[in-house]
XYZ file of C-alpha atoms in Angstrom:
164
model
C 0.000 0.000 0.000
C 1.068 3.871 -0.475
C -0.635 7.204 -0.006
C -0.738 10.013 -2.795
C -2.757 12.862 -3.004
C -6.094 12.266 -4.324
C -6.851 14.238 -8.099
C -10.321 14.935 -9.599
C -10.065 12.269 -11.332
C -10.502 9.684 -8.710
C -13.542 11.801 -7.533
C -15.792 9.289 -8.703
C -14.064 6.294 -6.835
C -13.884 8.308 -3.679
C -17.417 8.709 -3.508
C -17.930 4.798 -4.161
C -16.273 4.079 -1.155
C -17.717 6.601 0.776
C -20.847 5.180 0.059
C -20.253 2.018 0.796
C -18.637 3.238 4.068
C -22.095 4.696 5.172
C -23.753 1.442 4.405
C -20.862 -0.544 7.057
C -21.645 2.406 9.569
C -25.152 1.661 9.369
C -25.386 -1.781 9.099
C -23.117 -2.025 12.026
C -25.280 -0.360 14.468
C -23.807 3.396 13.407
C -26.589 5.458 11.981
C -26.255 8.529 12.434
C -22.176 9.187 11.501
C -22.911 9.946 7.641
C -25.902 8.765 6.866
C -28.770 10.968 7.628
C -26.655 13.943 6.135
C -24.856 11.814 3.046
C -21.815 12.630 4.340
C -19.264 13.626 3.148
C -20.481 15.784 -0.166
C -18.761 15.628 -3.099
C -18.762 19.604 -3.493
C -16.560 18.705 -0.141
C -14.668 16.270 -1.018
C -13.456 18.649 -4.117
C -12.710 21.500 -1.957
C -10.294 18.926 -0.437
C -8.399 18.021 -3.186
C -8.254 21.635 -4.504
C -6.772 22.435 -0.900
C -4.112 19.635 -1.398
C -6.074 17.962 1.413
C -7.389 15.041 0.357
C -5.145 11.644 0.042
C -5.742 8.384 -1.302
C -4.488 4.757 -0.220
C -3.547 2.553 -3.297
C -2.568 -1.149 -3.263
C -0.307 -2.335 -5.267
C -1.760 -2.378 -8.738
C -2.844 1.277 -7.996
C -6.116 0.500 -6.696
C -7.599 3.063 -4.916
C -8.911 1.335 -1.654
C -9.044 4.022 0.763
C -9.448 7.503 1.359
C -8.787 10.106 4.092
C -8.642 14.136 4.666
C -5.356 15.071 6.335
C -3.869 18.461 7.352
C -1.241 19.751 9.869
C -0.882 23.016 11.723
C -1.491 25.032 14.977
C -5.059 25.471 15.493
C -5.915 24.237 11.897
C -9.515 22.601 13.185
C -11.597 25.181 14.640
C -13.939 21.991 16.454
C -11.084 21.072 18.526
C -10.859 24.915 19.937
C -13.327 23.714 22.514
C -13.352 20.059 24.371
C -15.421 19.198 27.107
C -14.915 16.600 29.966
C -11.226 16.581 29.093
C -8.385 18.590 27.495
C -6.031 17.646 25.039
C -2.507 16.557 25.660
C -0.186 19.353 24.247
C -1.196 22.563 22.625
C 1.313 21.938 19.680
C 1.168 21.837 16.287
C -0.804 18.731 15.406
C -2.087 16.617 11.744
C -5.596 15.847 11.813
C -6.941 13.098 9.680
C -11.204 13.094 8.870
C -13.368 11.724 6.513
C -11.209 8.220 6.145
C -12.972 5.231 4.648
C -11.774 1.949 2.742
C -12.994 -0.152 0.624
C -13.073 -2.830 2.648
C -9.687 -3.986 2.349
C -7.868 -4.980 5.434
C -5.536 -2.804 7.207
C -6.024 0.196 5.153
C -7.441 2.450 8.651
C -4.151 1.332 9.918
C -2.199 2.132 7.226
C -3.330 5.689 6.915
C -3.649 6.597 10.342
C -0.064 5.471 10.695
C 1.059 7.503 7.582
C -0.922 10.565 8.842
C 0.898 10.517 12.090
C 4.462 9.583 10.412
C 4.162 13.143 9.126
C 3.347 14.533 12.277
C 4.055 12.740 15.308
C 1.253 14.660 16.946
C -2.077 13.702 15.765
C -6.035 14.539 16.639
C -8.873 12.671 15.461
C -12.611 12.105 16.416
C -15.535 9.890 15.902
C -18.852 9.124 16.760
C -19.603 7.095 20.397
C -21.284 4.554 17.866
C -18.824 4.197 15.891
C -17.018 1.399 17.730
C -14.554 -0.413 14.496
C -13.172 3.417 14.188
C -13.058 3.919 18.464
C -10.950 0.603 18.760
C -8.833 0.897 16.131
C -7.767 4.430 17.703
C -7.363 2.638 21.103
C -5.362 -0.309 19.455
C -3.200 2.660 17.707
C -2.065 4.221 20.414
C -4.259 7.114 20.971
C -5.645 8.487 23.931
C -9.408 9.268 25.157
C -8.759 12.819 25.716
C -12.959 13.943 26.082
C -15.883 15.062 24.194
C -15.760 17.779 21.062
C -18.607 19.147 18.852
C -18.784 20.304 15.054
C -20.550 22.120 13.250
C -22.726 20.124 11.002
C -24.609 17.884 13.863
C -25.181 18.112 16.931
C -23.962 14.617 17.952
C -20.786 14.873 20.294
C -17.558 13.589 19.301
C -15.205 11.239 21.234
C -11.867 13.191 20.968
C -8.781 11.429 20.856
C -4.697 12.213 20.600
C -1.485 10.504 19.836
C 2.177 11.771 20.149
């Protein structure tokens, strides 16, 4: 497996998978993650790539088989100004990684999340409390429960969590 940035055209792939990553949420007990809104939207998921922000996971034919948002900075996600029922573990520059789905291939999470924080060596993500493949594979990673965080397009909570 390797990561590249994602182009427009493998817009149409990324969306397949993201689809059929909303059907796994739901049919494993997660309903509310993407699917009520569609998440994520393609107009979205261009912005990404136009911002250099969106990154793909190829095997080794150059099959795309997972996707993932990834950016680093200080302060660069406004939902993580604010946690409740915790605090985060160093006020550093961090990568964030959202939006990551597969195709169903094994490993590919791991792979990315472990590329994503190769780059950084500080690294924030968050999911849903019913989200439960994408909780344990952040606790089997390495990452830390560091409390509760909010966004902007639902008002389900986030569980928060941090790796360095």
């Amino acid at each position: 497996m390797k990561i590249r940035k994602s182009t427009l055209k493998d817009l149409n792939t990324i969306m397949n998978i993201y689809a059929r990553a909303r059907k796994f949420m739901a049919d494993n007990g997660n309903y509310i993650q993407w699917g009520p809104t569609n998440w994520p939207p393609e107009s979205l998921i261009r912005e990404d790539i136009a911002l250099g922000n969106s990154y793909v996971c190829v095997d080794n034919q150059d099959k795309i088989i997972g996707v993932f948002y990834y950016d680093y900075g200080k302060n660069i996600d406004q939902t993580y100004d604010v946690i409740e029922n915790g605090m985060w573990l160093s006020d550093e520059p961090y990568g964030v990684v959202h939006r990551i789905a597969s195709d169903g291939t094994a490993g590919v999470g791991t792979f990315c999340i472990n590329w994503a924080f190769e780059q950084s060596g500080h690294l924030r993500m968050d999911t849903h409390d019913s989200n439960i493949p994408m909780n344990n594979l952040l606790k089997k990673l390495g990452f830390k429960y560091t409390g509760i965080i909010h966004v902007v397009e639902d008002e389900y909570p986030r569980n928060a969590y941090e790796k360095l």
